[in-house]
mmCIF file of C-alpha atoms in Angstrom:
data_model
loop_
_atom_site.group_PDB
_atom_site.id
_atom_site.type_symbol
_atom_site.label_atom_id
_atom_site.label_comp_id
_atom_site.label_asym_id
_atom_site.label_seq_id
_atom_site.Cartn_x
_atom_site.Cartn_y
_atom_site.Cartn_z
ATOM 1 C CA UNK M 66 5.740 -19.297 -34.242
ATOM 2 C CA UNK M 67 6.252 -19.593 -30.299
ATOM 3 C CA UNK M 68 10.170 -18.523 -31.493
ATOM 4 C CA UNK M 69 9.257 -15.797 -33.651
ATOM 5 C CA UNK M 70 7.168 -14.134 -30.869
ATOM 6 C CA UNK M 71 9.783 -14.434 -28.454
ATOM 7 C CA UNK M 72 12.204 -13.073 -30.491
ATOM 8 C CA UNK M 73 9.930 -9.540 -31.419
ATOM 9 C CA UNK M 74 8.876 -9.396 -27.826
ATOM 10 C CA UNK M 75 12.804 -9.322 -26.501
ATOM 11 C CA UNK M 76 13.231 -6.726 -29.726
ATOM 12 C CA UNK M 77 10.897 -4.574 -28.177
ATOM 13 C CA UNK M 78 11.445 -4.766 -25.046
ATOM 14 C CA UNK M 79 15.214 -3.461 -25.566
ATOM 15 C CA UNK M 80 13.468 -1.119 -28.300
ATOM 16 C CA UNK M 81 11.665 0.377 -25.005
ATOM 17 C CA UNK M 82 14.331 0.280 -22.729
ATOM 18 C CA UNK M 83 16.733 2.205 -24.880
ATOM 19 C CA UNK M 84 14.049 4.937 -25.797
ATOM 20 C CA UNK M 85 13.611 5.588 -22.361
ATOM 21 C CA UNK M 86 17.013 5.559 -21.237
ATOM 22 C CA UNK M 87 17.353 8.494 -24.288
ATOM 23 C CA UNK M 88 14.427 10.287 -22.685
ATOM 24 C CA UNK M 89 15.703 10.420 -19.511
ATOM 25 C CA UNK M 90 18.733 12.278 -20.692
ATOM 26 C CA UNK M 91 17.117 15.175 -22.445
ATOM 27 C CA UNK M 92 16.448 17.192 -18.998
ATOM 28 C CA UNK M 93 20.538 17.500 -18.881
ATOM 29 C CA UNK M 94 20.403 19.361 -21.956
ATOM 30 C CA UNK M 95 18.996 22.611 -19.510
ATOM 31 C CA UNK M 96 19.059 21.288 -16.240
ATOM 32 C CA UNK M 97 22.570 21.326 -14.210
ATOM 33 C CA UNK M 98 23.408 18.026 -12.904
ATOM 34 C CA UNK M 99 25.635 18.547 -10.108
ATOM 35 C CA UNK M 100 25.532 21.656 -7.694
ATOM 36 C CA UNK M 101 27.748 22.654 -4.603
ATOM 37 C CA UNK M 102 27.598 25.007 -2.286
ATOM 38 C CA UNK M 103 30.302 27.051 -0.170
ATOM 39 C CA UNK M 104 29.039 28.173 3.275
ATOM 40 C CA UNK M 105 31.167 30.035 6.364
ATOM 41 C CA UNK M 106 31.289 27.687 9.350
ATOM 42 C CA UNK M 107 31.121 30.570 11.949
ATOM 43 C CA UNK M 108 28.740 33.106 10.180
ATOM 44 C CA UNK M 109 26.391 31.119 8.449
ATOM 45 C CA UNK M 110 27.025 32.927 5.181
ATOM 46 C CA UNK M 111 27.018 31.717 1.616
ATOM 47 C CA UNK M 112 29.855 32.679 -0.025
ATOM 48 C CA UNK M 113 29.291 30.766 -3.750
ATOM 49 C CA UNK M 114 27.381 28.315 -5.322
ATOM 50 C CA UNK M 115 28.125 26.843 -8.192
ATOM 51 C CA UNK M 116 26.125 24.762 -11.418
ATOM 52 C CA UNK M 117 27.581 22.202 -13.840
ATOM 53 C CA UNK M 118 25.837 20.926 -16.522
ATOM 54 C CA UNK M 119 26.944 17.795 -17.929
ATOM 55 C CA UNK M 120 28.320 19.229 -21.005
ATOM 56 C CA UNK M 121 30.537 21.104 -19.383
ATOM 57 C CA UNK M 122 28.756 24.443 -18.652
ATOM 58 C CA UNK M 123 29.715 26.004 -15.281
ATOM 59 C CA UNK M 124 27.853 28.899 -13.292
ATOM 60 C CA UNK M 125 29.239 30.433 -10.478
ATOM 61 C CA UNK M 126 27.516 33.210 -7.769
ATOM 62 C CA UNK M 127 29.185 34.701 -5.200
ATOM 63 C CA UNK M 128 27.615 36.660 -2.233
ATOM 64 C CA UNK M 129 24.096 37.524 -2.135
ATOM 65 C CA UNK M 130 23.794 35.623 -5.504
ATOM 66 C CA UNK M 131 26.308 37.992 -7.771
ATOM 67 C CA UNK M 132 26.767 36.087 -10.934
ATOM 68 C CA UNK M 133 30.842 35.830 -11.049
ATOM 69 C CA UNK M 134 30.765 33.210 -14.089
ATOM 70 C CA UNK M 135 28.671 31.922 -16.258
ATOM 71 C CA UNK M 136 31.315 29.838 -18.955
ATOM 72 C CA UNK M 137 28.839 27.514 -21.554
ATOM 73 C CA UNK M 138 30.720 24.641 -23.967
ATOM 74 C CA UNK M 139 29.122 24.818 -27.185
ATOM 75 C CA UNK M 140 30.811 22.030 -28.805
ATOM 76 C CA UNK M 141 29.791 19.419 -25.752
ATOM 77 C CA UNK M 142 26.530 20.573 -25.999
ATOM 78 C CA UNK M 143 26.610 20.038 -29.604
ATOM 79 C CA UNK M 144 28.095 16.685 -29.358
ATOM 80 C CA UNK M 145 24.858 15.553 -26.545
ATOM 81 C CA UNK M 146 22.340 16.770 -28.850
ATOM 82 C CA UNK M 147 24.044 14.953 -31.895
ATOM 83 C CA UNK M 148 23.918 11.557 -29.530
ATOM 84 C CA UNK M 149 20.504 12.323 -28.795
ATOM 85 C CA UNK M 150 18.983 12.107 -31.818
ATOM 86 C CA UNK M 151 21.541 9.661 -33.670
ATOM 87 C CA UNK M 152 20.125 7.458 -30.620
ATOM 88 C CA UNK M 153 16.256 8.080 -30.625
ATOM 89 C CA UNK M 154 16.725 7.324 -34.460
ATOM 90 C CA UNK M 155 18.467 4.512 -34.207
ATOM 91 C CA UNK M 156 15.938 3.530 -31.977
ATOM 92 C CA UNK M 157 12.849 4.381 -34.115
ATOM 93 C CA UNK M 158 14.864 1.904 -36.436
ATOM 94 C CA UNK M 159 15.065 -1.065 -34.429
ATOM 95 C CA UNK M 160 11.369 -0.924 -33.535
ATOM 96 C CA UNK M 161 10.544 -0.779 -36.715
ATOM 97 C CA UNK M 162 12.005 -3.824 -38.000
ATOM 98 C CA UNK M 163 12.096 -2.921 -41.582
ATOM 99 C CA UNK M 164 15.372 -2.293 -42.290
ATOM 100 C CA UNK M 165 17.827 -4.772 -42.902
ATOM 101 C CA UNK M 166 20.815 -2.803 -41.402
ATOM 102 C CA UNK M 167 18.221 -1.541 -38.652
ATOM 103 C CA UNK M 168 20.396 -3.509 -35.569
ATOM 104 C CA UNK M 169 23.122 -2.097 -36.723
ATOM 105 C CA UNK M 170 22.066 1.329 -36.303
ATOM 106 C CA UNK M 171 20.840 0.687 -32.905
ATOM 107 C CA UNK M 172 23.694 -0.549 -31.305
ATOM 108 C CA UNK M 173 25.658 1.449 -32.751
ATOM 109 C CA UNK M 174 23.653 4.707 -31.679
ATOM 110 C CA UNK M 175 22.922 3.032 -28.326
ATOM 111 C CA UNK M 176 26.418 2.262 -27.770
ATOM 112 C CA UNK M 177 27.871 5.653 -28.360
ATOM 113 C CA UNK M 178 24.865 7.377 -26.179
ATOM 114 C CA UNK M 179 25.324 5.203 -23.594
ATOM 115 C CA UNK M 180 29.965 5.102 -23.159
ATOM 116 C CA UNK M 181 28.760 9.190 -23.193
ATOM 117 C CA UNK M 182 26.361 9.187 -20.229
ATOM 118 C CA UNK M 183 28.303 6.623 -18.307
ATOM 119 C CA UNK M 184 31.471 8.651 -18.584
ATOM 120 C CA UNK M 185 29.981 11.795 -17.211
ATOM 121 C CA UNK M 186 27.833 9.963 -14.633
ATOM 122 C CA UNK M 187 31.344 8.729 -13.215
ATOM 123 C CA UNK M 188 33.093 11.271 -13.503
ATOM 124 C CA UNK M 189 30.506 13.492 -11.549
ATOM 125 C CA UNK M 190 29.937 10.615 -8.775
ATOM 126 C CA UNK M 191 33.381 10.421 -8.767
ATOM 127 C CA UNK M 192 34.181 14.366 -7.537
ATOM 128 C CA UNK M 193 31.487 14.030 -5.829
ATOM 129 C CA UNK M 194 32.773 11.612 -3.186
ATOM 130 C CA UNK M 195 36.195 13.213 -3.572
ATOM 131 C CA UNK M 196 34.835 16.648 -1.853
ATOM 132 C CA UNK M 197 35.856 17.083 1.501
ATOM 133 C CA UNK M 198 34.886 19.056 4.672
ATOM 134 C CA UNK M 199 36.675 22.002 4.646
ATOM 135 C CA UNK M 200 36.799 22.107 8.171
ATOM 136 C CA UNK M 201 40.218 23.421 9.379
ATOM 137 C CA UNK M 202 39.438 26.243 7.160
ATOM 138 C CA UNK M 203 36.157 27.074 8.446
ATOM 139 C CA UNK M 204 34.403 26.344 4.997
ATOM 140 C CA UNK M 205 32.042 23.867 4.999
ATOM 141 C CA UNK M 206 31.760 22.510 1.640
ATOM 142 C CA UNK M 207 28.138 20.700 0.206
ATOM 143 C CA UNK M 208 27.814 19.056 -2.760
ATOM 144 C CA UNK M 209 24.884 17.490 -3.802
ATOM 145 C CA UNK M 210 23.307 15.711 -7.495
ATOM 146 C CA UNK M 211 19.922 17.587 -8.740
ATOM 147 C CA UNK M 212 17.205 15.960 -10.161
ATOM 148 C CA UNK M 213 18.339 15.961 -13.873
ATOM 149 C CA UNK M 214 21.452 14.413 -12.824
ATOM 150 C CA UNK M 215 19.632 11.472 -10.933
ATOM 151 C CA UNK M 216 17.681 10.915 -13.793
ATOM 152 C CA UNK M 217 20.767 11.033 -15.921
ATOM 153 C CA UNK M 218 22.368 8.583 -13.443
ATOM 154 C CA UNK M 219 19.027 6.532 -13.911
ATOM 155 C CA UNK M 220 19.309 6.829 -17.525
ATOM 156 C CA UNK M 221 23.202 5.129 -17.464
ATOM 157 C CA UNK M 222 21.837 1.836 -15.797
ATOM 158 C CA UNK M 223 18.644 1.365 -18.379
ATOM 159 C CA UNK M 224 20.968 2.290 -21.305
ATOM 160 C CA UNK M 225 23.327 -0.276 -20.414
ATOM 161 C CA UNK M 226 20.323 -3.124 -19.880
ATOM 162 C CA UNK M 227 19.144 -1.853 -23.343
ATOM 163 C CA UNK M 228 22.168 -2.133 -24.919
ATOM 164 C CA UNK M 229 22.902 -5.672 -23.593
ATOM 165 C CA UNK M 230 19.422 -7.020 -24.403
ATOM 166 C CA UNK M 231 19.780 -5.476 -27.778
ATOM 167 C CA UNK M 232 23.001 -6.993 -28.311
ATOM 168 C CA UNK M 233 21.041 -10.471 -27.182
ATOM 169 C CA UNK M 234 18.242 -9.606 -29.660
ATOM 170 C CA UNK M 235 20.428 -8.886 -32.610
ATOM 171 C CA UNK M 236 22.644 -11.849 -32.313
ATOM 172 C CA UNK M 237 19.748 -14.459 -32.413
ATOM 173 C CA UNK M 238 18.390 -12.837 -35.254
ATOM 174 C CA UNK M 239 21.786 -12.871 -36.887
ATOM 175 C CA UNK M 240 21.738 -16.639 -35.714
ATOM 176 C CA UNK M 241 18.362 -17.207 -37.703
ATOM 177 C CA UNK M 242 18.623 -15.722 -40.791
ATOM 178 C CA UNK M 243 22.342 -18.098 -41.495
ATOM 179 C CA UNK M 244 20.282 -21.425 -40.597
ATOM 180 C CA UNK M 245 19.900 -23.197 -44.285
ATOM 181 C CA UNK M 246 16.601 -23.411 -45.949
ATOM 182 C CA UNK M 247 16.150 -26.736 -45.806
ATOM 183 C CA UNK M 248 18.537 -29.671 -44.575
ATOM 184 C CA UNK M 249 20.174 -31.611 -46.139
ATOM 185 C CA UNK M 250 19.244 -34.722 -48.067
ATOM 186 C CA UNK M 251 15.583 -33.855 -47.694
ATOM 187 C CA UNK M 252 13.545 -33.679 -50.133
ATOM 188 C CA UNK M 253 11.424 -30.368 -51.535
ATOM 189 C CA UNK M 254 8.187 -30.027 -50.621
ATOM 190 C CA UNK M 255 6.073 -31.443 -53.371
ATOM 191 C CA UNK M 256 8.282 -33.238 -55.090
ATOM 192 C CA UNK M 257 9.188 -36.317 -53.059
ATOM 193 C CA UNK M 258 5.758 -37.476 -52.016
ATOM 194 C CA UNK M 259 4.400 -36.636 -55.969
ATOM 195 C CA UNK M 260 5.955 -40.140 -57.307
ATOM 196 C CA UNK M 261 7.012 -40.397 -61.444
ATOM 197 C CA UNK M 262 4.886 -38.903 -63.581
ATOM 198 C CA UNK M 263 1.897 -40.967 -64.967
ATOM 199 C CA UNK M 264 2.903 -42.778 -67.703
ATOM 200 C CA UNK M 265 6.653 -42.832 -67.331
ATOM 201 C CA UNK M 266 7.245 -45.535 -64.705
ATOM 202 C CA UNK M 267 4.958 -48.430 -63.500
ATOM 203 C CA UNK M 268 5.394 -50.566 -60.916
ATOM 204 C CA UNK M 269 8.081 -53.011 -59.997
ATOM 205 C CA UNK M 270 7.564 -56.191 -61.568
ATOM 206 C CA UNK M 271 4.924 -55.590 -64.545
ATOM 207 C CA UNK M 272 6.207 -55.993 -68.030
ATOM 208 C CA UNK M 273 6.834 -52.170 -70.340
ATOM 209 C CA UNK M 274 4.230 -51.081 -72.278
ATOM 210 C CA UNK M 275 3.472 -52.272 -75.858
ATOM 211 C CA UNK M 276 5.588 -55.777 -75.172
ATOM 212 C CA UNK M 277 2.320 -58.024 -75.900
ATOM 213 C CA UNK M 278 2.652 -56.639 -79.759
ATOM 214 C CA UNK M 279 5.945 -58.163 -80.161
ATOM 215 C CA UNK M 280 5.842 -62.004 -81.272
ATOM 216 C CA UNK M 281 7.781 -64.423 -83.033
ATOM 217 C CA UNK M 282 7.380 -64.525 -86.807
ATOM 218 C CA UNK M 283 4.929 -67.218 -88.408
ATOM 219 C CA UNK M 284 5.904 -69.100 -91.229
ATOM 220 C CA UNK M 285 3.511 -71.219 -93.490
ATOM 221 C CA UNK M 286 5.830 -74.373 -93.387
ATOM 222 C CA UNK M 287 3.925 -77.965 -94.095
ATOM 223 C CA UNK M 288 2.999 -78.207 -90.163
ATOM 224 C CA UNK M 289 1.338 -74.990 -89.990
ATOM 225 C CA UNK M 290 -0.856 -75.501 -93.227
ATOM 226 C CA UNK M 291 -2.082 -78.530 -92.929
ATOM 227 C CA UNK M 292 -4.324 -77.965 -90.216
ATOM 228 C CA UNK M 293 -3.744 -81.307 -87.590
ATOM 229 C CA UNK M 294 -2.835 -79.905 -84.361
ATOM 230 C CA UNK M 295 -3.917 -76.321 -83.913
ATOM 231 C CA UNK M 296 -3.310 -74.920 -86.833
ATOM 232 C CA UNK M 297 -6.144 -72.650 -86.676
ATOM 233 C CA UNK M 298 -4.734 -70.888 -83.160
ATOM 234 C CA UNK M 299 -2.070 -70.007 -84.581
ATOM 235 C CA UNK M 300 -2.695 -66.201 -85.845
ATOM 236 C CA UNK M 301 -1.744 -65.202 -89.844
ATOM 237 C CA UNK M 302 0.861 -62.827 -90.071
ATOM 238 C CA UNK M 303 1.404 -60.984 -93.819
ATOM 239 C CA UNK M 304 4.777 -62.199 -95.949
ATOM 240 C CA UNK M 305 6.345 -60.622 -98.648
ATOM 241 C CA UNK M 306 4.498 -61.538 -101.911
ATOM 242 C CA UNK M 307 4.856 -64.337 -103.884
ATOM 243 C CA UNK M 308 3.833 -67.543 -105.290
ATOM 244 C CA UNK M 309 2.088 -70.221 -102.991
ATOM 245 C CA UNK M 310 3.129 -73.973 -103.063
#
């Protein structure tokens, strides 16, 4: 029982884990992630500032906030909401422990969610530490992460625990379900410790059934009729008919 407890509570902890790691993902879906900024050194101006949304739209303004570009990517946007719910279903499976192919379906939703996420999270970190001061040109150049792409960077890290403690979970129950029923060379419940059946087989050592019945044949010979010498003990059995002496 202690094992069987264990082994839900683990299942639902990773259960958890990976439905929040899918929550905290959805704000990307109309939040930007990653924003930077293009200021003059000398003049203090702004001259752009630019969006990106982590599947792949960009926005661009110029001076006093003219929109220059606005491009959207309809098939990466399709492709994050198609993760999102292939993984809060698969998840919704493995809590629910009722289908057979249930931890299949969660790692395999889990999995895909979570290479997705980690690939833009790198990526962005990634051109992120790349920017440089534009200093020789007078630019000054700030990039910074916004809040949906923290909690998209948030969301990489619990993904991945999920997806590791899931892959824990699913292999012990794999593990359990292949152990035999019963080992072997011992006996079925109820069968062993039952004995023969009455009536079938008595104990070691007393004589079958019925074997008191079976005697010798008597014959009424001269010693047996006459009577001297226990005669009378001896019991009458029935011959075949015929004369007597």
């Amino acid at each position: 029982m202690g094992t069987v407890r264990r082994r839900l509570a683990g299942r639902a902890l990773s259960g958890s884990l990976a439905l929040l790691g899918v929550l905290l993902v959805v704000p990307s879906l109309y939040s930007p992630t990653r924003e930077m900024a293009v200021a003059d050194r000398e003049h203090g101006s702004l001259l752009s500032h630019q969006w990106e949304w982590s599947w792949g739209r960009v926005r661009v303004a110029g001076l006093e906030g003219v929109e220059l570009r606005d491009q959207w990517n309809p098939f990466g946007l399709a492709v994050l909401v198609v993760l999102l719910v292939s993984g809060l279903a698969g998840v919704c499976v493995w809590l629910a422990r009722r289908v057979t192919w249930g931890h299949v379906l969660g790692l395999v939703t889990v999995g895909l969610l979570t290479g997705r996420v980690l690939t833009t999270v790198a990526e962005r970190l990634g051109r992120s530490l790349g920017e440089v001061d534009q200093g020789a040109a007078g630019l000054t150049v700030r990039t910074e992460m916004t809040q949906a792409g923290s909690l998209e960077t948030v969301a990489a890290c619990v993904l991945v625990v999920a997806l590791v403690l899931m892959g824990v979970a699913a292999a012990r129950s794999t593990g359990r379900s292949t152990l035999p029923a019963k080992l072997p060379g011992t006996p079925a419940a109820g069968t062993a410790a039952a004995g023969p059946p009455a009536g079938r087989a008595g104990p070691a050592g007393l004589r079958p059934v019925g074997e008191h019945l079976t005697t010798a044949p008597v014959s009424f010979d001269d010693a047996g009729a006459g009577g001297g010498g226990g005669g009378a003990d001896t019991p009458a059995t029935a011959g075949k008919p015929g004369r007597t002496p």
